[in-house]
Amino acid sequence: MSTHANAACEESEPAFLGCVEQFFDKAAAVSGVKSETLAAIKRVDAVLSVTFPIELENGKTEIVRGYRAQHSHHRLPVKGGIRYADEVDMQEVEALASLMTYKCAVVDVPFGGAKGGVAINPKKYSTRELERITRRFALELCQKNFIGPGIDVPAPDVGTGGREMSWIMDTYRQFNPTDINSAGCITGKPVNQGGVRGRTEATGLGVYYGVREFLKYDEVQKQTGLTGDIEGKRVVIQGFGNVGYWAAKFFEANGAKIVGVADQDCGIYNEQGINIDELQEYKSAKGVLGGYSSGTIVPESIKLIEAECDVLIPAALERQIGLKNVNRIKAKVIGEGANGPITPAAHDILVKNGRVVVPDLLLNAGGVCVSYFEWLKNISHIRFGRMNKKWDEQGKAQLLSLVEENAGRKLTVTERQQVIHGAEEHELVYSGLEDTMIKACEETRVTANEFGNIDYRTAAIANAIRKIAAVSEGSGSLFTNRG
């Protein structure tokens, strides 16, 4: 959807990296952190730009360019996704790496931020060609010491998934055959390659948890006129990839009505609600949303974000709401499922107009949270729940037997199983993610209310800055003038 950026943004508005820096500067001004520390936090610690030749199946050779940025080494390893897209460049990678640092700090994940990109359209290549490109990029990262369990932990992003992560992990293992923690060098892997259950839906689930929490706050209800329940809320989703699909699915499962879904080719609007699984099946079969019959087609998909709704989830790409379209946004709550979908000037107008913006570094942090859980699983070498599931069930069964004896009634087999059921891995992951999001949302709310006149984005970034500063200053890792 990056082709729609000009439809949203004026030429005077900054590019993605400039947007991130403007948001940082605004939060830095209220953070109370020393200027020299702020300067150190803002800079990017390390960048890598590489080119390499790839032989295609037709016998031709193509030169591919890749990037990796490590924004902050205040905590190690650094973590961030790898994006495959034609438009990827170093500025975008630096912007995303910076956001990842602040995102990790906001949700108390002990990683620094990183990001990577390969400037290709993955749809133009065969599986064998993609594997060659991915392995060669991983080789470059290994040779430049930009990858490893204690250094840098790449993860999937747009255009990549578990398959690509497995290729990178295998390449790393070939260079480090004695590293018993090699599975921890990559997150977002398939479960059979050391991945964690719940990772696929994590970012979308985090989006749902975050919006749910903000709707509970009295001040948000007063500002928007909405009730505190998800049930009955009209939701528009922009971007029907992994994040958009799972966010829509969790909203729908909890009683919301998905009235609009936009993707690259077009949008679908239906005031009566869209069946998300049915729409996903159609897209899987056709590759596009165009032609879907249960709703009105919106040919210019970016226009769908202007539709009447209670909650808007921009889950596509950056700079989708700018000065050209911001005053036509009707949603009362905008939850940023994507990174950087709103420009600074547009954000200020939304806040002035009484809209509640739940920022990207908080709302879409579900992915990095569960990547952290996957990393913990890999370095501990054990599946979550393996050691205690049956023990928990036995303890619950004994307690339930005492209750049944005193109550004079025995539960049915189904009822009994529901009560004593021990948590599976994905349930523990969901629980950990939910607790993390509740705490991070509340911290953001407290900071915003403490200052009284700052928005939730500024509050979230200010919290991140304070946490990063505490680690950096406490460790003595900053170079400071001591007279």
Short mmCIF file of C-alpha atoms in Angstrom, two decimals:
data_model
loop_
_atom_site.label_atom_id
_atom_site.label_comp_id
_atom_site.label_asym_id
_atom_site.label_seq_id
_atom_site.Cartn_x
_atom_site.Cartn_y
_atom_site.Cartn_z
CA MET A 1 0.00 0.00 0.00
CA SER A 2 3.01 2.27 -0.11
CA THR A 3 1.80 3.43 -3.51
CA HIS A 4 -1.00 5.21 -1.67
CA ALA A 5 1.40 7.41 0.35
CA ASN A 6 0.99 10.36 -2.01
CA ALA A 7 -2.78 10.09 -1.61
CA ALA A 8 -2.34 10.64 2.12
CA CYS A 9 0.74 12.84 2.58
CA GLU A 10 1.75 16.31 1.47
CA GLU A 11 5.23 16.80 0.03
CA SER A 12 6.14 18.84 3.09
CA GLU A 13 5.60 15.89 5.41
CA PRO A 14 8.72 13.93 6.40
CA ALA A 15 9.67 10.47 5.21
CA PHE A 16 9.32 7.56 7.60
CA LEU A 17 12.62 8.07 9.44
CA GLY A 18 11.84 11.77 9.86
CA CYS A 19 8.44 10.87 11.33
CA VAL A 20 10.04 8.58 13.91
CA GLU A 21 12.59 11.24 14.82
CA GLN A 22 9.93 13.94 15.23
CA PHE A 23 7.88 11.71 17.52
CA PHE A 24 11.05 10.93 19.52
CA ASP A 25 11.99 14.60 19.89
CA LYS A 26 8.52 15.50 21.15
CA ALA A 27 8.65 12.77 23.80
CA ALA A 28 12.27 13.53 24.68
CA ALA A 29 11.29 17.09 25.60
CA VAL A 30 9.01 15.84 28.40
CA SER A 31 11.02 12.78 29.46
CA GLY A 32 13.28 14.54 31.95
CA VAL A 33 16.31 12.71 30.56
CA LYS A 34 19.62 14.55 30.09
CA SER A 35 20.34 15.89 26.60
CA GLU A 36 23.57 13.90 26.14
CA THR A 37 21.75 10.70 27.04
CA LEU A 38 18.93 11.55 24.63
CA ALA A 39 21.44 12.08 21.82
CA ALA A 40 22.97 8.66 22.49
CA ILE A 41 19.58 6.94 22.60
CA LYS A 42 18.41 8.53 19.34
CA ARG A 43 21.39 7.52 17.20
CA VAL A 44 21.68 4.21 15.34
CA ASP A 45 24.56 2.13 16.72
CA ALA A 46 25.45 0.06 13.64
CA VAL A 47 24.33 -0.32 10.04
CA LEU A 48 25.17 -2.80 7.31
CA SER A 49 24.54 -2.41 3.59
CA VAL A 50 25.53 -5.26 1.30
CA THR A 51 25.16 -6.27 -2.33
CA PHE A 52 25.61 -9.78 -3.63
CA PRO A 53 25.07 -11.65 -6.91
CA ILE A 54 22.41 -14.35 -7.25
CA GLU A 55 22.20 -16.77 -10.17
CA LEU A 56 18.59 -17.17 -11.31
CA GLU A 57 17.10 -20.33 -12.74
CA ASN A 58 17.12 -18.83 -16.24
CA GLY A 59 20.90 -18.58 -16.05
CA LYS A 60 21.02 -14.80 -15.56
CA THR A 61 22.74 -13.15 -12.61
CA GLU A 62 21.04 -10.47 -10.53
CA ILE A 63 22.59 -8.11 -7.98
CA VAL A 64 20.58 -7.96 -4.74
CA ARG A 65 20.90 -5.31 -2.05
CA GLY A 66 20.27 -5.98 1.64
CA TYR A 67 20.36 -3.92 4.83
CA ARG A 68 20.57 -4.46 8.57
CA ALA A 69 20.44 -1.75 11.24
CA GLN A 70 21.13 -2.27 14.93
CA HIS A 71 19.70 0.78 16.63
CA SER A 72 20.64 0.22 20.27
CA HIS A 73 23.06 -2.09 22.07
CA HIS A 74 21.97 -0.98 25.55
CA ARG A 75 20.57 -4.49 25.85
CA LEU A 76 21.67 -7.58 23.92
CA PRO A 77 20.71 -9.29 21.77
CA VAL A 78 19.08 -6.79 19.46
CA LYS A 79 15.94 -7.97 17.71
CA GLY A 80 13.96 -7.03 14.64
CA GLY A 81 12.33 -8.41 11.53
CA ILE A 82 13.62 -8.84 7.99
CA ARG A 83 11.42 -7.29 5.31
CA TYR A 84 11.41 -8.30 1.64
CA ALA A 85 10.04 -5.46 -0.48
CA ASP A 86 11.14 -3.51 -3.56
CA GLU A 87 10.95 -0.18 -1.72
CA VAL A 88 13.18 -1.18 1.24
CA ASP A 89 16.08 1.22 1.81
CA MET A 90 18.46 2.07 4.64
CA GLN A 91 16.33 4.93 5.99
CA GLU A 92 13.32 2.68 6.34
CA VAL A 93 15.41 0.03 8.09
CA GLU A 94 16.87 2.62 10.49
CA ALA A 95 13.39 3.95 11.26
CA LEU A 96 12.03 0.48 11.97
CA ALA A 97 15.08 -0.42 14.08
CA SER A 98 14.57 2.72 16.16
CA LEU A 99 10.91 1.91 16.67
CA MET A 100 11.85 -1.62 17.72
CA THR A 101 14.13 -0.30 20.47
CA TYR A 102 11.34 1.86 21.90
CA LYS A 103 8.83 -0.97 21.43
CA CYS A 104 10.94 -3.43 23.42
CA ALA A 105 11.39 -0.89 26.21
CA VAL A 106 7.68 -0.07 26.40
CA VAL A 107 6.73 -3.73 26.95
CA ASP A 108 9.80 -4.57 29.07
CA VAL A 109 11.37 -7.00 26.63
CA PRO A 110 15.14 -6.97 27.37
CA PHE A 111 16.30 -6.54 23.77
CA GLY A 112 17.72 -3.67 21.80
CA GLY A 113 16.07 -2.80 18.49
CA ALA A 114 17.15 -3.88 15.01
CA LYS A 115 15.65 -4.29 11.57
CA GLY A 116 16.64 -5.74 8.23
CA GLY A 117 15.52 -5.59 4.65
CA VAL A 118 16.19 -7.10 1.25
CA ALA A 119 15.17 -4.94 -1.71
CA ILE A 120 13.25 -7.53 -3.73
CA ASN A 121 9.67 -8.45 -4.51
CA PRO A 122 9.54 -12.08 -3.27
CA LYS A 123 6.63 -12.88 -5.59
CA LYS A 124 8.95 -12.55 -8.60
CA TYR A 125 11.19 -15.41 -7.55
CA SER A 126 10.87 -19.18 -7.36
CA THR A 127 11.23 -20.96 -4.02
CA ARG A 128 14.75 -22.07 -4.96
CA GLU A 129 15.75 -18.50 -5.93
CA LEU A 130 14.30 -17.11 -2.70
CA GLU A 131 16.26 -19.66 -0.72
CA ARG A 132 19.47 -18.63 -2.48
CA ILE A 133 18.80 -14.96 -1.75
CA THR A 134 17.92 -15.61 1.88
CA ARG A 135 20.90 -17.86 2.55
CA ARG A 136 23.30 -15.44 0.88
CA PHE A 137 21.92 -12.55 2.94
CA ALA A 138 22.30 -14.68 6.07
CA LEU A 139 25.86 -15.47 5.01
CA GLU A 140 26.63 -11.75 4.78
CA LEU A 141 25.16 -11.22 8.27
CA CYS A 142 27.26 -14.08 9.68
CA GLN A 143 30.48 -12.85 8.07
CA LYS A 144 29.93 -9.31 9.39
CA ASN A 145 29.07 -10.60 12.90
CA PHE A 146 25.53 -9.25 12.59
CA ILE A 147 23.72 -12.38 13.70
CA GLY A 148 23.76 -14.75 16.66
CA PRO A 149 21.84 -15.64 19.85
CA GLY A 150 23.70 -13.03 21.91
CA ILE A 151 24.12 -10.44 19.16
CA ASP A 152 21.22 -10.03 16.77
CA VAL A 153 17.98 -12.00 16.51
CA PRO A 154 16.25 -11.54 13.13
CA ALA A 155 12.55 -12.31 12.79
CA PRO A 156 10.05 -12.39 9.91
CA ASP A 157 8.39 -9.27 8.52
CA VAL A 158 6.58 -8.31 5.30
CA GLY A 159 7.37 -10.83 2.58
CA THR A 160 9.06 -13.30 4.94
CA GLY A 161 7.83 -16.03 7.24
CA GLY A 162 8.80 -19.21 9.03
CA ARG A 163 10.29 -20.76 5.89
CA GLU A 164 12.79 -17.93 5.41
CA MET A 165 13.64 -17.93 9.11
CA SER A 166 14.45 -21.65 8.92
CA TRP A 167 16.83 -21.02 6.02
CA ILE A 168 18.61 -18.29 7.98
CA MET A 169 18.88 -20.49 11.08
CA ASP A 170 20.33 -23.35 9.05
CA THR A 171 22.89 -21.02 7.46
CA TYR A 172 23.92 -19.74 10.89
CA ARG A 173 24.28 -23.30 12.20
CA GLN A 174 26.63 -24.22 9.38
CA PHE A 175 28.94 -21.41 10.50
CA ASN A 176 28.52 -22.19 14.20
CA PRO A 177 28.17 -26.00 14.50
CA THR A 178 29.11 -26.06 18.21
CA ASP A 179 26.65 -23.38 19.32
CA ILE A 180 24.01 -25.23 21.34
CA ASN A 181 21.84 -22.09 21.41
CA SER A 182 21.81 -21.69 17.63
CA ALA A 183 18.01 -22.00 17.47
CA GLY A 184 17.85 -18.75 19.46
CA CYS A 185 19.52 -16.81 16.65
CA ILE A 186 16.18 -16.52 14.81
CA THR A 187 12.59 -16.09 15.96
CA GLY A 188 9.38 -16.64 14.05
CA LYS A 189 10.43 -20.16 13.14
CA PRO A 190 7.98 -23.00 12.48
CA VAL A 191 7.17 -24.99 15.62
CA ASN A 192 9.02 -28.05 14.27
CA GLN A 193 12.15 -25.90 13.93
CA GLY A 194 12.07 -24.56 17.48
CA GLY A 195 9.33 -21.97 17.11
CA VAL A 196 6.73 -21.26 19.77
CA ARG A 197 3.01 -21.88 19.50
CA GLY A 198 1.10 -18.61 19.30
CA ARG A 199 3.77 -16.66 17.42
CA THR A 200 1.86 -16.47 14.13
CA GLU A 201 -1.13 -14.64 15.62
CA ALA A 202 0.83 -12.72 18.27
CA THR A 203 0.91 -9.25 16.72
CA GLY A 204 -2.78 -9.30 15.80
CA LEU A 205 -3.68 -10.61 19.26
CA GLY A 206 -1.62 -7.83 20.85
CA VAL A 207 -3.54 -5.28 18.77
CA TYR A 208 -6.81 -6.69 20.10
CA TYR A 209 -5.60 -6.72 23.72
CA GLY A 210 -4.37 -3.12 23.48
CA VAL A 211 -7.56 -1.66 22.02
CA ARG A 212 -9.62 -3.66 24.52
CA GLU A 213 -7.65 -2.18 27.42
CA PHE A 214 -7.91 1.43 26.22
CA LEU A 215 -11.66 1.10 25.75
CA LYS A 216 -11.91 0.22 29.45
CA TYR A 217 -10.42 3.54 30.55
CA ASP A 218 -12.93 6.10 31.82
CA GLU A 219 -11.16 9.01 30.13
CA VAL A 220 -11.23 7.22 26.75
CA GLN A 221 -14.94 6.47 27.10
CA LYS A 222 -15.60 10.09 28.03
CA GLN A 223 -13.56 11.39 25.08
CA THR A 224 -15.01 9.05 22.46
CA GLY A 225 -18.51 8.40 23.77
CA LEU A 226 -17.91 4.67 23.40
CA THR A 227 -18.71 2.00 25.96
CA GLY A 228 -15.95 -0.09 27.45
CA ASP A 229 -16.94 -3.30 25.69
CA ILE A 230 -15.60 -4.74 22.44
CA GLU A 231 -18.98 -6.26 21.65
CA GLY A 232 -20.90 -4.28 19.03
CA LYS A 233 -18.01 -2.02 18.04
CA ARG A 234 -17.70 -1.33 14.31
CA VAL A 235 -14.14 -1.99 13.17
CA VAL A 236 -12.32 -1.21 9.91
CA ILE A 237 -9.08 -3.05 9.15
CA GLN A 238 -6.61 -1.62 6.63
CA GLY A 239 -4.23 -4.35 5.50
CA PHE A 240 -5.32 -7.98 5.34
CA GLY A 241 -1.98 -9.66 5.84
CA ASN A 242 -0.96 -11.55 8.96
CA VAL A 243 -1.53 -8.69 11.42
CA GLY A 244 -4.77 -7.46 9.89
CA TYR A 245 -6.27 -10.93 9.56
CA TRP A 246 -5.55 -12.00 13.13
CA ALA A 247 -6.59 -8.65 14.62
CA ALA A 248 -9.88 -8.88 12.70
CA LYS A 249 -10.36 -12.47 13.81
CA PHE A 250 -9.90 -11.68 17.51
CA PHE A 251 -12.15 -8.61 17.33
CA GLU A 252 -14.83 -10.65 15.57
CA ALA A 253 -14.52 -13.54 18.05
CA ASN A 254 -15.15 -11.13 20.91
CA GLY A 255 -18.29 -9.58 19.47
CA ALA A 256 -17.06 -6.71 17.31
CA LYS A 257 -18.49 -6.17 13.82
CA ILE A 258 -15.84 -5.94 11.08
CA VAL A 259 -17.52 -3.52 8.67
CA GLY A 260 -14.53 -2.86 6.40
CA VAL A 261 -11.38 -4.61 5.22
CA ALA A 262 -8.89 -3.02 2.83
CA ASP A 263 -6.02 -4.74 1.06
CA GLN A 264 -3.63 -3.87 -1.76
CA ASP A 265 -6.10 -4.25 -4.62
CA CYS A 266 -9.31 -2.85 -3.12
CA GLY A 267 -11.48 -2.61 -0.03
CA ILE A 268 -14.68 -4.36 1.07
CA TYR A 269 -17.34 -2.56 3.12
CA ASN A 270 -20.42 -4.15 4.66
CA GLU A 271 -22.37 -2.36 7.40
CA GLN A 272 -23.85 -5.73 8.44
CA GLY A 273 -20.40 -7.17 9.09
CA ILE A 274 -17.86 -9.25 7.16
CA ASN A 275 -17.19 -12.91 7.87
CA ILE A 276 -13.41 -12.86 8.36
CA ASP A 277 -12.70 -16.55 7.82
CA GLU A 278 -14.84 -16.53 4.68
CA LEU A 279 -12.97 -13.48 3.37
CA GLN A 280 -9.62 -15.08 4.19
CA GLU A 281 -10.61 -18.24 2.29
CA TYR A 282 -11.58 -16.10 -0.71
CA LYS A 283 -8.27 -14.22 -0.66
CA SER A 284 -6.31 -17.47 -0.31
CA ALA A 285 -8.09 -18.86 -3.36
CA LYS A 286 -8.05 -15.71 -5.55
CA GLY A 287 -5.03 -13.83 -4.24
CA VAL A 288 -7.05 -10.58 -4.03
CA LEU A 289 -10.23 -9.24 -2.42
CA GLY A 290 -11.67 -8.02 -5.71
CA GLY A 291 -14.78 -9.96 -6.70
CA TYR A 292 -15.82 -10.81 -3.16
CA SER A 293 -19.59 -10.62 -3.21
CA SER A 294 -20.62 -10.06 0.43
CA GLY A 295 -20.11 -6.32 0.56
CA THR A 296 -19.48 -3.18 -1.45
CA ILE A 297 -16.19 -2.96 -3.36
CA VAL A 298 -14.14 0.19 -2.67
CA PRO A 299 -11.78 0.40 -5.69
CA GLU A 300 -9.28 2.78 -4.04
CA SER A 301 -8.56 0.84 -0.87
CA ILE A 302 -7.04 3.74 1.07
CA LYS A 303 -10.44 5.46 0.96
CA LEU A 304 -11.83 2.78 3.26
CA ILE A 305 -9.98 4.23 6.26
CA GLU A 306 -12.34 7.22 5.95
CA ALA A 307 -15.43 5.02 6.50
CA GLU A 308 -17.78 5.40 9.45
CA CYS A 309 -16.58 3.17 12.29
CA ASP A 310 -15.73 3.12 15.97
CA VAL A 311 -12.26 1.60 15.69
CA LEU A 312 -9.81 1.88 12.79
CA ILE A 313 -6.83 -0.47 12.62
CA PRO A 314 -4.23 0.66 10.03
CA ALA A 315 -2.28 -2.60 9.65
CA ALA A 316 -0.62 -2.05 6.26
CA LEU A 317 2.43 0.19 5.87
CA GLU A 318 3.73 3.55 7.04
CA ARG A 319 2.36 7.03 6.17
CA GLN A 320 -1.21 5.99 5.34
CA ILE A 321 -2.82 8.90 7.23
CA GLY A 322 -1.36 12.30 6.41
CA LEU A 323 -2.44 15.90 5.91
CA LYS A 324 -4.39 15.06 2.74
CA ASN A 325 -6.85 12.67 4.38
CA VAL A 326 -6.62 13.17 8.15
CA ASN A 327 -9.67 15.44 8.41
CA ARG A 328 -11.82 12.78 6.75
CA ILE A 329 -11.04 10.12 9.37
CA LYS A 330 -14.24 9.34 11.26
CA ALA A 331 -13.04 6.59 13.60
CA LYS A 332 -13.09 7.46 17.29
CA VAL A 333 -10.18 5.16 18.15
CA ILE A 334 -7.22 4.53 15.82
CA GLY A 335 -5.07 1.56 16.78
CA GLU A 336 -1.79 1.40 14.87
CA GLY A 337 -1.31 -2.22 13.84
CA ALA A 338 1.35 -1.18 11.32
CA ASN A 339 4.55 0.71 12.02
CA GLY A 340 4.26 4.46 11.42
CA PRO A 341 0.90 4.65 9.63
CA ILE A 342 0.25 8.22 10.81
CA THR A 343 2.52 11.21 10.13
CA PRO A 344 3.35 13.65 12.97
CA ALA A 345 1.23 16.50 11.58
CA ALA A 346 -1.73 14.18 11.00
CA HIS A 347 -1.32 12.73 14.47
CA ASP A 348 -1.54 16.18 16.06
CA ILE A 349 -4.74 16.91 14.12
CA LEU A 350 -6.31 13.61 15.18
CA VAL A 351 -5.54 14.33 18.83
CA LYS A 352 -6.84 17.89 18.50
CA ASN A 353 -10.04 16.52 16.94
CA GLY A 354 -10.60 14.29 19.97
CA ARG A 355 -9.53 10.99 18.43
CA VAL A 356 -7.74 8.44 20.59
CA VAL A 357 -4.58 7.14 18.92
CA VAL A 358 -3.08 3.98 20.41
CA PRO A 359 0.50 4.10 19.09
CA ASP A 360 2.39 1.47 17.11
CA LEU A 361 5.26 0.95 19.55
CA LEU A 362 2.71 -0.14 22.15
CA LEU A 363 -0.09 -1.70 20.15
CA ASN A 364 1.82 -3.93 17.73
CA ALA A 365 4.39 -5.09 20.29
CA GLY A 366 2.76 -8.53 20.49
CA GLY A 367 5.15 -9.88 17.89
CA VAL A 368 8.31 -8.91 19.77
CA CYS A 369 6.81 -10.13 23.06
CA VAL A 370 6.21 -13.60 21.70
CA SER A 371 9.55 -13.56 19.87
CA TYR A 372 11.05 -13.02 23.32
CA PHE A 373 9.11 -16.02 24.62
CA GLU A 374 10.42 -18.08 21.67
CA TRP A 375 13.97 -16.97 22.44
CA LEU A 376 13.52 -18.00 26.08
CA LYS A 377 12.22 -21.39 24.94
CA ASN A 378 15.23 -21.86 22.67
CA ILE A 379 17.90 -21.00 25.22
CA SER A 380 16.18 -23.07 27.94
CA HIS A 381 15.77 -26.00 25.50
CA ILE A 382 12.32 -26.98 26.75
CA ARG A 383 8.74 -26.48 25.63
CA PHE A 384 6.63 -24.23 27.85
CA GLY A 385 4.38 -26.32 30.11
CA ARG A 386 6.29 -29.57 29.67
CA MET A 387 7.53 -29.76 33.26
CA ASN A 388 4.43 -28.61 35.13
CA LYS A 389 1.29 -29.34 33.05
CA LYS A 390 0.48 -32.73 34.58
CA TRP A 391 1.54 -31.61 38.06
CA ASP A 392 -0.91 -28.73 37.87
CA GLU A 393 -3.66 -31.07 36.66
CA GLN A 394 -3.03 -33.52 39.51
CA GLY A 395 -3.18 -30.75 42.11
CA LYS A 396 -6.41 -29.37 40.65
CA ALA A 397 -7.92 -32.88 40.52
CA GLN A 398 -7.21 -33.48 44.22
CA LEU A 399 -8.72 -30.13 45.17
CA LEU A 400 -11.75 -30.76 42.97
CA SER A 401 -12.32 -34.17 44.59
CA LEU A 402 -12.50 -32.49 48.01
CA VAL A 403 -14.96 -29.91 46.68
CA GLU A 404 -17.14 -32.63 45.10
CA GLU A 405 -17.12 -34.62 48.33
CA ASN A 406 -18.28 -31.65 50.38
CA ALA A 407 -20.78 -30.49 47.77
CA GLY A 408 -22.30 -33.92 47.35
CA ARG A 409 -22.19 -33.68 43.58
CA LYS A 410 -19.75 -35.01 41.03
CA LEU A 411 -18.98 -33.10 37.85
CA THR A 412 -19.36 -34.68 34.45
CA VAL A 413 -16.23 -35.80 32.63
CA THR A 414 -16.37 -32.71 30.40
CA GLU A 415 -16.89 -30.33 33.32
CA ARG A 416 -14.09 -31.97 35.27
CA GLN A 417 -11.66 -31.72 32.37
CA GLN A 418 -12.45 -28.02 31.90
CA VAL A 419 -11.62 -27.34 35.56
CA ILE A 420 -8.41 -29.37 35.89
CA HIS A 421 -7.02 -28.66 32.40
CA GLY A 422 -3.32 -27.75 32.55
CA ALA A 423 -2.09 -24.97 30.31
CA GLU A 424 -0.70 -25.84 26.87
CA GLU A 425 2.16 -23.85 25.35
CA HIS A 426 -0.04 -21.51 23.29
CA GLU A 427 -2.22 -20.80 26.33
CA LEU A 428 0.83 -19.81 28.36
CA VAL A 429 1.99 -17.60 25.48
CA TYR A 430 -1.43 -15.93 25.28
CA SER A 431 -1.41 -15.40 29.04
CA GLY A 432 2.07 -13.88 29.04
CA LEU A 433 1.20 -11.60 26.14
CA GLU A 434 -2.06 -10.47 27.72
CA ASP A 435 -0.37 -9.64 31.03
CA THR A 436 2.40 -7.75 29.21
CA MET A 437 -0.05 -5.67 27.16
CA ILE A 438 -2.25 -4.84 30.16
CA LYS A 439 0.76 -3.57 32.11
CA ALA A 440 2.22 -1.57 29.20
CA CYS A 441 -1.14 0.06 28.40
CA GLU A 442 -1.62 1.04 32.03
CA GLU A 443 1.91 2.51 32.25
CA THR A 444 1.20 4.58 29.14
CA ARG A 445 -2.12 5.75 30.57
CA VAL A 446 -0.53 6.73 33.90
CA THR A 447 2.18 8.80 32.20
CA ALA A 448 -0.32 10.56 29.92
CA ASN A 449 -2.56 11.40 32.90
CA GLU A 450 0.44 12.45 34.99
CA PHE A 451 1.35 15.18 32.50
CA GLY A 452 -2.28 15.95 31.73
CA ASN A 453 -1.69 17.41 28.30
CA ILE A 454 0.23 14.78 26.34
CA ASP A 455 -1.09 12.12 24.02
CA TYR A 456 -0.58 8.38 24.39
CA ARG A 457 2.18 8.19 21.77
CA THR A 458 4.25 10.83 23.53
CA ALA A 459 3.63 9.09 26.84
CA ALA A 460 4.67 5.68 25.50
CA ILE A 461 7.88 6.99 23.91
CA ALA A 462 8.71 9.00 27.04
CA ASN A 463 8.37 5.81 29.09
CA ALA A 464 10.64 4.00 26.66
CA ILE A 465 13.25 6.76 26.80
CA ARG A 466 13.30 6.70 30.59
CA LYS A 467 13.76 2.92 30.70
CA ILE A 468 16.55 2.96 28.10
CA ALA A 469 18.27 5.85 29.89
CA ALA A 470 18.12 4.00 33.22
CA VAL A 471 19.86 0.97 31.68
CA SER A 472 22.45 2.98 29.75
CA GLU A 473 23.34 5.36 32.57
CA GLY A 474 23.27 2.62 35.20
CA SER A 475 25.68 0.43 33.27
CA GLY A 476 28.12 3.26 32.60
CA SER A 477 28.01 2.46 28.91
CA LEU A 478 27.50 6.08 27.85
CA PHE A 479 30.45 8.32 27.13
CA THR A 480 29.95 11.44 29.22
CA ASN A 481 32.07 14.46 30.10
CA ARG A 482 33.06 14.26 33.73
CA GLY A 483 35.14 17.44 33.94
#
